[in-house]
Amino acid sequence: MTEALWTPPADVRQHSRIGDYLGWLERERGLAFASYDELWRWSTTDLTAFWSSIWDYFQVVAHDQPADVLPDATMPGARWFPGATLNYAENVLRMPGVGDDEPVVLGYSQTREPVILTAAQLREQVRRARAGLRRLGVGEGDRVAAYLPNIPETVVLMLATASLGAIFSSCAPEFGTRSVTDRWQQISPKVLVAVDGYVYGEKLIDRRGEVAAIQAALPSLAHTVLLPYTQGQVGLGELAADTDEPLAFTPVPFAHPLYVLYSSGTTGLPKPIVHGHGGILLEHLKMLALHHDLGPGDRFFWFSTTGWMMWNYLVSGPAVGAAIVLFDGNPAAPDLSALWRLAEVAGMTYFGTSAPYLLACRKEGVVPREVADLSKLRGLGSTGAPLPAEGFVWVYENVDPDLLLLSLSGGTDVCTGFVGGTPLNPVYPGEIAARCLGAKVEAYDPTGHPIEHALGELVISAPMPSMPVGFWGDADGSRYREAYFDVFPGVWRHGDWITISERGTCVITGRSDATLNRGGVRLGTAEFYSVVEGMAEVADSVVVHLEDDEGGAGELLLFVVLQPGLDLDDTLKAKIARELRTALSPRHIPDVIYQVGAVPRTLSGKKLEVPVKRILTGTPVDSAAAKGALANPESLLAFETLAKSR
């Protein structure tokens, strides 16, 4: 059996927030749990008791107390905390355990000098921005759109918007006009706040043309505020004018819309996913404190743009007393060690990133503990794609043998992770340590029955407070039901393959809609990429399986992007096949291997196996993928050419 790479210290309950919570449960509720697994089982079977304990333990600030916790647990449509009124921004800006003069937002950028806000300065900036939005006529239910990078101003704008009961939506400025308008035309924003451009590494990217095109495409806009970010300006311009209007918070119902996030929109219009004040607050309090072990004194970083839900997750940090570290720019400039050096400069105690970034560092031979002083780092988070075993081993050998590596998987749909880590559980290579508290994650077979210790569809069989309030404009809820509940009625189907092991760990092996099914044996894509991209010659890859109408093994096609100057010859093809056979199985050997210039990816970096498969089976490119949702739409042309020649 695999050995653990990290084991909880004997006194973990005395020195962790989840340990403190367990002590509180015993004192206040008379509940004692001997293990994380026992705690998880209680949290997913007595939802009312668990989520009311989160409300009470974190002392949620409410204007009206709830009449109940979960009077109706039917999915979709579960009703949480009816009668409660609260405000997400009020709870974030409470910043428990943080003094007024302590830094709470640390913004680093390749466009301008660092911007550091103390707790008092953050509250003051939100007060001014709130008054500025009110001057522009923004009120409860209005939409405020941010075409802004990951900078303190975006955090201020989101909290100011939320404080009014208005609804926030952000797109990162690397999104092109079409990507942005596909999202925002659906929600008709009243105010747009945008930057004139940004610097990415050494390169100045002018965005004024895109801003003008976005304005022209959004007739609902009453006002646009353009920030001269490339000129080094700090602050929200006219929104930050001085005023004596006090900071106040509009009390809203638990499910009142807080912000709209979007699906990647690779095969149609992005789904506008509406998240509510109360659900996001409770979910993030639970995850950030009890799973990531964050609190006062921590400096919490996650590399993200404002177009990925991890930005929203990061911004909740002050709600548990943690300062947040923001970075805007190219994480590989001047080299892949840049973020590790930033960890030292910013005094990060928690470093969050994506699995592809960690694997890129491994491949480049980066040794973080040699390029930076990481002595303050206690935790490291990885998400965005499954982190294979060699990624785990690399972290413990090259970053720090004593930190808690938390591999996380969830989604924009719930704006959190539903499988992740915990200070109470060991870390095994290639395995996600646990199912998260309050998240009843199970593996289902095709008939809709739970299966143990075998590959199945990842489902959530009981409601979570941060499941979407709905999709914007989906009055009858039909799009929402179709997205998650059409396969297993009353049960959320997420679209990933998962195996839950005998020790309660989880392995996610890729999207279930991109499964490689050879002769009835389902193969996940994640392990495939781990082997192929572990080879020195291969920079990137994508694999698809084309089914056989006759029920045979079909065709497995592998596309590789090679390192500069290399060509795919018979020797390299044979080496790839040999590596796959040795590491995985003969079934994993592709029928054909092709060299391509680039792998199609979404704006948040996810590979697009399904659109590639659709193009190869004859779907026109424009129907197979929404080009505006791609970081590199030109990459599809190679697959279109191949489809014609095949």
XYZ file of C-alpha atoms in Angstrom:
646
model
C 0.000 0.000 0.000
C 1.262 3.513 -0.816
C 2.997 5.309 2.025
C 1.819 8.725 3.186
C 3.937 11.733 2.176
C 2.642 13.755 5.138
C 0.995 12.701 8.385
C -0.857 14.980 10.832
C 1.194 15.780 13.949
C -0.004 14.160 17.190
C -1.204 17.518 18.578
C -3.044 18.594 15.407
C -6.314 19.168 17.284
C -4.617 21.651 19.627
C -3.146 23.709 16.795
C -5.687 23.687 13.945
C -8.965 25.457 13.329
C -10.759 22.186 12.639
C -9.462 20.952 16.006
C -10.896 24.053 17.671
C -14.213 23.443 15.882
C -14.265 19.820 17.126
C -13.713 21.081 20.680
C -16.541 23.587 20.223
C -18.886 20.835 18.953
C -18.140 18.780 22.038
C -18.661 21.684 24.469
C -21.624 23.368 22.784
C -23.418 20.485 21.105
C -22.326 17.418 23.082
C -20.945 15.844 19.891
C -17.611 14.000 19.862
C -15.931 12.612 16.746
C -12.903 10.331 16.872
C -11.884 10.839 13.230
C -12.373 13.084 10.230
C -14.409 10.332 8.574
C -16.861 10.272 11.500
C -17.171 14.063 11.336
C -17.757 13.944 7.557
C -20.486 11.293 7.893
C -22.314 13.400 10.475
C -21.898 16.569 8.359
C -23.532 14.908 5.330
C -26.321 13.002 7.108
C -27.481 15.684 9.588
C -27.284 18.694 7.285
C -29.389 20.867 9.588
C -27.157 20.270 12.610
C -23.936 20.664 10.613
C -24.771 23.888 8.781
C -26.361 25.499 11.845
C -23.103 24.693 13.697
C -21.136 26.513 10.959
C -23.483 29.515 11.309
C -23.027 29.585 15.099
C -19.329 28.656 15.290
C -18.330 31.457 12.909
C -20.834 33.871 14.481
C -22.374 34.919 11.185
C -23.548 38.546 11.310
C -27.253 38.530 10.421
C -29.911 41.255 10.525
C -32.746 38.725 10.852
C -32.153 35.276 12.283
C -33.323 32.252 10.232
C -36.623 30.593 11.053
C -35.202 27.204 10.035
C -32.094 25.689 8.440
C -33.291 23.410 5.632
C -37.083 22.968 5.560
C -36.923 21.399 2.092
C -33.883 19.362 1.018
C -35.235 18.448 -2.425
C -32.785 19.073 -5.282
C -32.937 21.228 -7.277
C -34.578 23.971 -5.217
C -33.434 23.168 -1.663
C -34.280 26.119 0.601
C -31.592 27.195 3.078
C -32.014 29.435 6.147
C -35.427 30.935 5.253
C -36.180 34.214 6.984
C -32.505 35.114 7.464
C -31.196 38.419 6.166
C -27.473 39.195 6.037
C -24.815 40.696 3.787
C -21.732 38.867 2.479
C -19.616 42.066 2.402
C -20.412 42.868 6.041
C -19.164 39.430 7.084
C -15.983 39.688 4.990
C -15.166 43.195 6.249
C -15.601 42.139 9.876
C -12.118 40.553 9.479
C -12.102 38.735 12.841
C -8.798 38.902 14.709
C -7.307 41.546 12.376
C -6.231 44.936 13.742
C -7.114 48.142 11.843
C -3.488 48.794 10.902
C -2.675 45.241 9.797
C -2.256 44.562 6.048
C -5.204 42.594 4.693
C -4.937 42.996 0.902
C -1.476 42.789 -0.696
C -1.578 43.487 -4.425
C 1.453 42.696 -6.611
C 1.518 43.516 -10.309
C 3.748 43.673 -13.366
C 1.927 46.862 -14.403
C 2.658 49.059 -11.359
C 4.234 49.126 -7.887
C 2.700 46.983 -5.092
C -0.473 48.235 -3.381
C -1.001 47.228 0.252
C -4.278 47.919 2.101
C -4.704 47.641 5.852
C -8.016 46.521 7.329
C -8.987 50.154 8.005
C -7.990 51.216 4.468
C -9.993 48.383 2.900
C -13.130 49.385 4.819
C -12.547 53.050 3.906
C -12.140 52.247 0.193
C -15.280 50.102 0.191
C -17.161 52.950 1.932
C -16.150 55.410 -0.803
C -16.778 53.013 -3.673
C -20.200 52.156 -2.274
C -21.089 55.861 -2.172
C -19.706 56.257 -5.706
C -21.877 53.417 -7.016
C -24.909 54.950 -5.316
C -24.179 58.275 -7.046
C -24.315 56.379 -10.355
C -27.754 55.059 -9.421
C -26.743 51.520 -8.480
C -29.143 49.844 -6.071
C -30.316 46.439 -4.932
C -30.426 43.927 -7.803
C -28.520 46.095 -10.321
C -25.532 44.495 -12.056
C -22.011 45.934 -11.890
C -19.538 44.537 -14.448
C -15.775 44.538 -13.865
C -13.338 44.209 -16.776
C -10.504 44.267 -14.290
C -7.412 42.251 -13.408
C -6.621 40.640 -10.041
C -5.880 43.899 -8.175
C -7.105 45.459 -4.907
C -9.531 47.739 -6.795
C -11.470 44.679 -8.019
C -11.824 43.379 -4.458
C -13.031 46.815 -3.296
C -15.536 47.049 -6.160
C -16.933 43.566 -5.496
C -17.411 44.253 -1.778
C -18.938 47.691 -2.445
C -21.353 46.146 -4.956
C -22.309 43.395 -2.511
C -22.782 45.895 0.332
C -25.598 47.504 -1.711
C -27.304 44.207 -2.540
C -26.266 44.820 -6.172
C -24.834 41.941 -8.240
C -21.193 41.682 -9.311
C -19.759 40.023 -12.410
C -16.138 40.051 -13.566
C -14.259 39.136 -16.721
C -10.474 39.176 -16.847
C -9.073 41.753 -19.287
C -7.376 39.031 -21.343
C -10.901 37.960 -22.430
C -11.643 39.241 -25.925
C -14.716 41.311 -26.789
C -16.820 38.344 -27.888
C -16.102 36.346 -24.719
C -17.118 39.310 -22.580
C -20.268 40.252 -24.476
C -21.407 36.599 -24.623
C -21.415 36.751 -20.822
C -22.645 40.254 -20.036
C -25.357 40.620 -22.675
C -27.159 37.936 -20.673
C -27.237 39.998 -17.444
C -27.560 43.619 -18.745
C -25.152 45.445 -16.417
C -25.827 49.047 -15.390
C -22.220 50.079 -14.679
C -18.948 48.914 -16.238
C -15.578 49.451 -14.544
C -12.621 48.639 -16.807
C -8.864 49.119 -17.165
C -7.198 50.718 -20.179
C -4.765 47.790 -20.425
C -2.157 45.857 -18.473
C 1.381 44.541 -18.635
C 1.931 40.787 -19.026
C 5.572 40.024 -18.420
C 7.343 42.593 -20.616
C 4.416 43.184 -22.943
C 1.986 46.108 -22.732
C -1.525 45.004 -23.725
C -3.811 47.918 -24.714
C -7.494 47.193 -23.954
C -9.151 50.525 -24.856
C -10.464 49.159 -28.165
C -12.041 46.169 -26.416
C -13.620 48.429 -23.775
C -15.201 50.596 -26.491
C -16.534 47.483 -28.285
C -17.938 46.078 -25.030
C -19.668 49.390 -24.288
C -21.211 49.422 -27.757
C -22.541 45.885 -27.302
C -24.177 46.602 -23.926
C -27.070 49.058 -24.350
C -27.995 48.542 -20.680
C -24.896 50.480 -19.513
C -25.681 53.802 -17.863
C -22.068 54.522 -16.940
C -18.501 53.376 -17.637
C -15.536 54.094 -15.378
C -12.182 53.644 -17.171
C -9.158 53.233 -14.890
C -5.753 54.299 -16.302
C -4.067 51.222 -14.803
C -1.196 51.294 -17.328
C -0.382 54.803 -16.075
C 0.169 53.371 -12.593
C -3.021 54.854 -11.136
C -4.219 53.440 -7.813
C -7.879 53.470 -6.800
C -11.278 53.455 -8.451
C -11.132 56.951 -9.968
C -14.430 58.816 -9.791
C -15.976 56.028 -7.697
C -13.544 56.788 -4.889
C -14.375 60.499 -4.464
C -14.386 61.677 -0.857
C -17.743 61.650 0.878
C -19.004 61.524 4.441
C -21.557 58.838 3.594
C -21.098 56.057 6.176
C -20.342 52.444 5.307
C -23.576 50.492 5.534
C -24.773 47.070 4.441
C -28.121 46.318 2.852
C -29.631 43.249 4.544
C -30.671 40.729 1.876
C -32.255 37.255 2.024
C -29.891 34.264 2.291
C -30.315 33.371 -1.404
C -30.114 36.951 -2.734
C -27.746 37.060 -5.758
C -24.178 38.030 -4.830
C -22.388 37.476 -8.130
C -22.741 35.773 -11.490
C -20.014 33.348 -12.568
C -19.903 31.652 -15.960
C -19.234 28.197 -17.319
C -16.445 28.086 -19.890
C -18.946 28.349 -22.745
C -16.919 26.109 -25.040
C -19.921 24.590 -26.816
C -22.467 27.413 -26.608
C -23.202 30.545 -24.628
C -21.550 30.463 -21.194
C -24.050 29.529 -18.479
C -24.631 32.537 -16.156
C -24.404 30.850 -12.736
C -25.955 32.928 -9.942
C -24.485 32.528 -6.445
C -26.133 33.813 -3.278
C -24.830 35.830 -0.309
C -25.507 33.263 2.404
C -24.491 30.089 0.586
C -21.134 31.484 -0.537
C -20.410 32.947 2.895
C -21.067 29.701 4.813
C -19.268 27.514 2.282
C -16.151 29.705 2.203
C -16.025 30.090 6.007
C -16.086 26.297 6.275
C -13.502 25.634 3.553
C -11.005 28.396 4.297
C -10.916 27.843 8.073
C -11.619 24.139 8.573
C -9.963 22.683 5.447
C -7.201 25.178 4.540
C -6.643 26.054 8.231
C -6.554 29.800 7.536
C -7.026 32.491 10.164
C -5.562 35.701 11.615
C -1.853 36.030 10.803
C -2.120 34.077 7.563
C -1.280 35.449 4.122
C -3.358 33.529 1.621
C -2.487 33.450 -2.092
C -4.065 31.682 -5.022
C -2.802 32.359 -8.517
C -5.938 33.292 -10.430
C -7.433 35.811 -12.795
C -10.787 37.498 -12.182
C -12.278 35.156 -14.787
C -11.880 32.026 -12.611
C -13.916 31.099 -9.532
C -10.717 30.728 -7.491
C -10.569 34.537 -7.454
C -13.969 34.661 -5.718
C -12.760 31.965 -3.328
C -9.586 33.926 -2.525
C -11.477 37.166 -1.869
C -13.389 35.518 1.002
C -10.100 35.154 2.931
C -10.643 38.164 5.249
C -13.926 36.593 6.437
C -11.799 34.088 8.408
C -9.187 36.702 9.376
C -6.647 35.876 6.648
C -4.910 38.539 4.568
C -5.046 37.904 0.817
C -2.198 38.187 -1.678
C -3.113 39.166 -5.252
C -0.908 38.888 -8.332
C -1.549 40.330 -11.789
C 0.818 39.355 -14.570
C 2.615 36.488 -16.242
C 3.486 33.807 -13.643
C 6.339 32.590 -15.857
C 8.035 35.990 -16.259
C 10.939 36.271 -16.175
C 10.909 32.544 -15.333
C 8.821 29.910 -13.538
C 10.409 30.793 -10.188
C 8.668 34.205 -10.161
C 5.725 33.161 -7.980
C 7.971 31.354 -5.493
C 10.043 34.521 -5.123
C 6.785 36.449 -4.640
C 5.890 34.000 -1.843
C 8.976 35.192 0.044
C 8.387 38.891 -0.672
C 4.718 38.729 0.404
C 5.353 36.469 3.394
C 2.830 33.927 2.123
C 1.754 31.246 4.579
C -0.508 29.593 1.991
C 0.380 29.219 -1.702
C -2.464 28.209 -4.024
C -1.965 27.436 -7.691
C -2.942 25.040 -10.472
C -1.723 21.490 -11.030
C -0.333 22.404 -14.504
C 1.835 25.125 -12.897
C 3.310 22.672 -10.374
C 3.967 20.123 -13.131
C 5.594 22.810 -15.305
C 7.913 23.714 -12.407
C 8.768 20.037 -11.975
C 9.513 19.644 -15.677
C 11.708 22.762 -15.740
C 13.698 21.522 -12.746
C 12.624 24.411 -10.500
C 13.505 23.834 -6.823
C 11.378 26.436 -4.960
C 13.131 26.051 -1.591
C 16.425 26.971 -3.310
C 15.119 30.080 -5.101
C 13.176 31.595 -2.182
C 12.865 31.581 1.604
C 9.609 29.661 2.093
C 9.957 29.247 5.859
C 6.570 30.891 6.511
C 4.707 28.561 4.128
C 2.407 26.107 5.951
C 0.045 25.076 3.185
C 0.010 24.574 -0.567
C -3.170 24.234 -2.623
C -3.533 22.728 -6.087
C -6.594 22.709 -8.324
C -7.725 23.240 -11.933
C -6.792 19.697 -13.004
C -5.932 16.456 -11.203
C -2.445 16.520 -9.657
C -0.754 13.174 -10.405
C 1.370 11.277 -7.882
C 4.651 12.643 -9.240
C 3.344 16.187 -8.642
C 2.751 15.375 -4.965
C 6.219 13.839 -4.622
C 7.808 16.869 -6.314
C 6.131 19.259 -3.830
C 7.349 17.341 -0.778
C 10.882 16.959 -2.160
C 11.326 20.467 -3.586
C 9.070 22.858 -1.666
C 8.853 21.620 1.937
C 8.479 18.137 3.476
C 6.373 19.523 6.353
C 3.657 21.561 4.632
C 0.094 20.369 4.108
C -0.510 19.847 0.376
C -4.206 20.182 -0.343
C -5.329 18.933 -3.752
C -8.791 20.382 -4.367
C -11.516 19.663 -6.896
C -14.878 21.344 -7.279
C -16.196 23.824 -9.752
C -17.528 27.203 -10.781
C -20.978 25.685 -10.310
C -20.547 25.548 -6.513
C -17.690 28.115 -6.254
C -15.755 25.791 -3.973
C -14.125 22.391 -3.723
C -16.204 19.391 -2.695
C -13.216 17.047 -2.371
C -10.003 18.347 -0.841
C -7.687 18.078 2.132
C -7.888 18.471 5.875
C -5.283 18.935 8.624
C -6.639 15.723 10.202
C -5.867 13.346 7.307
C -2.603 12.057 5.816
C -1.548 12.998 2.287
C -0.954 10.124 -0.158
C 0.619 10.650 -3.605
C -1.956 11.207 -6.350
C -4.930 11.060 -3.967
C -7.236 13.842 -2.768
C -7.290 13.380 1.004
C -11.048 13.492 1.688
C -14.553 14.492 0.780
C -15.182 17.984 2.178
C -17.440 18.573 5.169
C -21.092 18.977 4.223
C -20.457 17.686 0.682
C -22.102 14.288 0.167
C -19.909 13.202 -2.733
C -20.470 9.669 -4.026
C -19.510 7.571 -7.051
C -22.514 6.275 -9.023
C -22.688 3.450 -11.510
C -24.643 4.001 -14.777
C -27.888 2.802 -13.115
C -27.669 5.482 -10.426
C -26.479 3.336 -7.518
C -23.560 4.237 -5.233
C -20.454 2.122 -5.786
C -17.539 1.610 -3.422
C -13.855 1.641 -4.385
C -14.530 1.672 -8.145
C -14.660 4.271 -10.916
C -18.019 6.016 -11.139
C -19.774 9.284 -11.952
C -19.081 11.982 -9.356
C -22.398 12.993 -7.825
C -23.494 15.099 -4.861
C -26.481 13.334 -3.359
C -27.483 15.936 -0.740
C -27.795 19.723 -1.146
C -24.990 22.204 -0.392
C -25.722 25.869 0.464
C -23.417 27.120 -2.318
C -25.194 25.271 -5.111
C -26.384 27.986 -7.522
C -29.441 30.056 -6.745
C -30.123 29.378 -10.444
C -29.037 30.536 -13.901
C -29.703 34.154 -14.860
C -32.778 34.449 -17.059
C -33.767 30.788 -16.593
C -37.238 31.601 -15.264
C -38.600 28.043 -15.181
C -35.308 26.459 -14.050
C -35.172 24.149 -17.070
C -31.569 24.998 -18.058
C -30.445 24.513 -14.460
C -32.149 21.118 -14.141
C -30.743 20.000 -17.482
C -27.199 21.022 -16.487
C -26.983 18.928 -13.302
C -30.086 16.843 -12.638
C -31.137 15.272 -15.939
C -29.107 12.043 -15.573
C -29.912 11.108 -11.963
C -33.181 12.805 -10.882
C -32.794 14.684 -7.593
C -29.016 14.075 -7.531
C -26.332 16.518 -8.765
C -24.184 14.931 -11.490
C -20.981 16.883 -11.856
C -19.469 15.381 -14.997
C -16.239 13.949 -13.556
C -15.072 10.375 -12.996
C -14.176 9.633 -9.380
C -12.908 6.657 -7.393
C -13.371 6.766 -3.615
C -10.807 4.482 -1.977
C -11.182 2.245 1.053
C -9.403 4.863 3.164
C -11.767 7.628 2.006
C -9.356 9.341 -0.365
C -10.509 10.338 -3.847
C -8.983 10.134 -7.295
C -10.523 12.179 -10.110
C -9.598 10.817 -13.518
C -10.995 13.415 -15.891
C -14.281 14.592 -17.364
C -16.869 11.856 -17.852
C -17.848 13.392 -21.204
C -14.244 12.978 -22.414
C -13.826 9.377 -21.275
C -11.697 6.981 -23.258
C -13.817 3.850 -23.566
C -11.870 1.016 -25.169
C -13.744 -2.216 -25.572
C -15.934 -1.478 -22.552
C -13.045 -0.422 -20.283
C -13.243 3.234 -19.220
C -9.939 5.074 -19.077
C -9.601 8.521 -17.501
C -7.631 11.210 -19.338
C -5.727 12.511 -16.288
C -3.377 9.524 -15.916
C -2.814 9.553 -19.674
C -1.595 13.181 -19.621
C 0.548 12.507 -16.578
C 2.600 9.951 -18.523
C 2.755 11.703 -21.900
C 3.521 15.181 -20.551
C 6.058 13.722 -18.131
C 8.272 13.027 -21.166
C 10.974 15.616 -21.800
C 10.081 15.906 -25.498
C 6.366 16.674 -24.969
C 5.181 20.177 -24.041
C 1.421 19.488 -24.105
C -1.071 16.890 -25.309
C -4.725 16.065 -25.825
C -6.259 12.623 -26.283
C -9.691 11.686 -27.662
C -11.507 8.452 -28.249
C -13.737 8.063 -31.307
C -16.387 5.410 -30.730
C -16.968 2.563 -33.149
C -20.583 2.325 -34.389
C -20.168 -1.451 -34.449
C -19.375 -1.537 -30.725
C -15.675 -2.295 -31.241
C -12.701 -0.685 -29.537
C -13.002 2.498 -31.601
C -10.015 4.712 -32.260
C -7.736 6.364 -29.705
C -6.038 9.479 -31.084
C -3.223 11.312 -29.327
C -2.144 14.828 -30.305
C 1.169 16.111 -28.973
C 2.801 19.536 -28.883
C 6.549 18.947 -28.893
C 9.322 21.092 -27.456
C 10.683 23.687 -29.935
C 12.778 22.185 -32.734
C 11.484 18.625 -32.349
C 9.538 16.620 -34.922
C 7.404 13.571 -34.322
C 9.267 10.660 -35.932
C 8.809 6.902 -35.639
C 11.370 6.672 -32.824
C 9.461 9.183 -30.662
C 6.123 7.550 -31.487
C 7.514 4.203 -30.331
C 8.872 5.795 -27.152
C 5.465 7.347 -26.320
C 3.748 3.983 -26.887
C 6.331 2.228 -24.712
C 5.920 4.730 -21.870
C 2.126 4.355 -21.934
C 2.281 0.557 -22.015
C 4.772 0.436 -19.120
C 3.104 3.042 -16.899
C -0.545 2.259 -17.686
C -1.546 -0.638 -19.959
C -1.555 -1.819 -23.578
C -5.100 -0.401 -23.859
C -3.661 3.094 -23.421
C -1.500 2.915 -26.559
C -3.004 5.287 -29.164
C -3.955 4.021 -32.607
C -2.435 7.156 -34.143
C -0.228 9.949 -32.763
C -0.236 13.361 -34.449
C 1.923 16.447 -33.898
C 0.011 19.745 -33.555
C 1.083 23.307 -32.872
C -1.140 23.844 -29.827
C -3.775 22.162 -27.658
C -7.079 24.099 -27.590
C -7.683 25.507 -24.104
C -10.349 27.602 -22.399
C -9.501 31.040 -21.073
C -8.955 29.444 -17.652
C -6.563 26.862 -19.120
C -8.699 23.721 -19.354
C -8.135 21.344 -22.306
C -10.999 20.992 -24.761
C -11.257 17.268 -25.442
C -14.967 17.323 -26.324
C -14.847 20.045 -29.029
C -11.800 18.306 -30.577
C -13.749 15.042 -30.647
C -16.738 16.782 -32.226
C -14.588 18.387 -34.942
C -12.958 15.037 -35.740
C -16.373 13.414 -36.149
C -17.501 16.001 -38.688
C -19.032 18.864 -36.667
C -18.122 22.247 -38.205
C -15.659 24.217 -36.069
C -18.115 27.067 -35.433
C -20.694 24.607 -34.087
C -18.197 22.483 -32.135
C -16.753 25.302 -30.037
C -17.476 28.936 -29.205
C -14.198 30.497 -30.318
C -14.596 33.428 -27.924
C -14.274 31.001 -25.009
C -10.861 29.792 -26.173
C -7.472 31.175 -25.223
C -6.179 30.059 -28.646
C -9.042 29.602 -31.170
C -6.572 29.236 -34.065
C -5.530 25.881 -32.551
C -8.777 24.311 -33.832
C -7.759 24.684 -37.485
C -5.325 21.746 -37.360
C -8.130 19.439 -36.187
C -10.482 20.741 -38.870
C -7.837 20.051 -41.546
C -7.252 16.580 -40.148
C -10.984 15.808 -40.072
C -11.202 16.634 -43.795
C -8.165 14.539 -44.703
C -9.413 11.575 -42.647
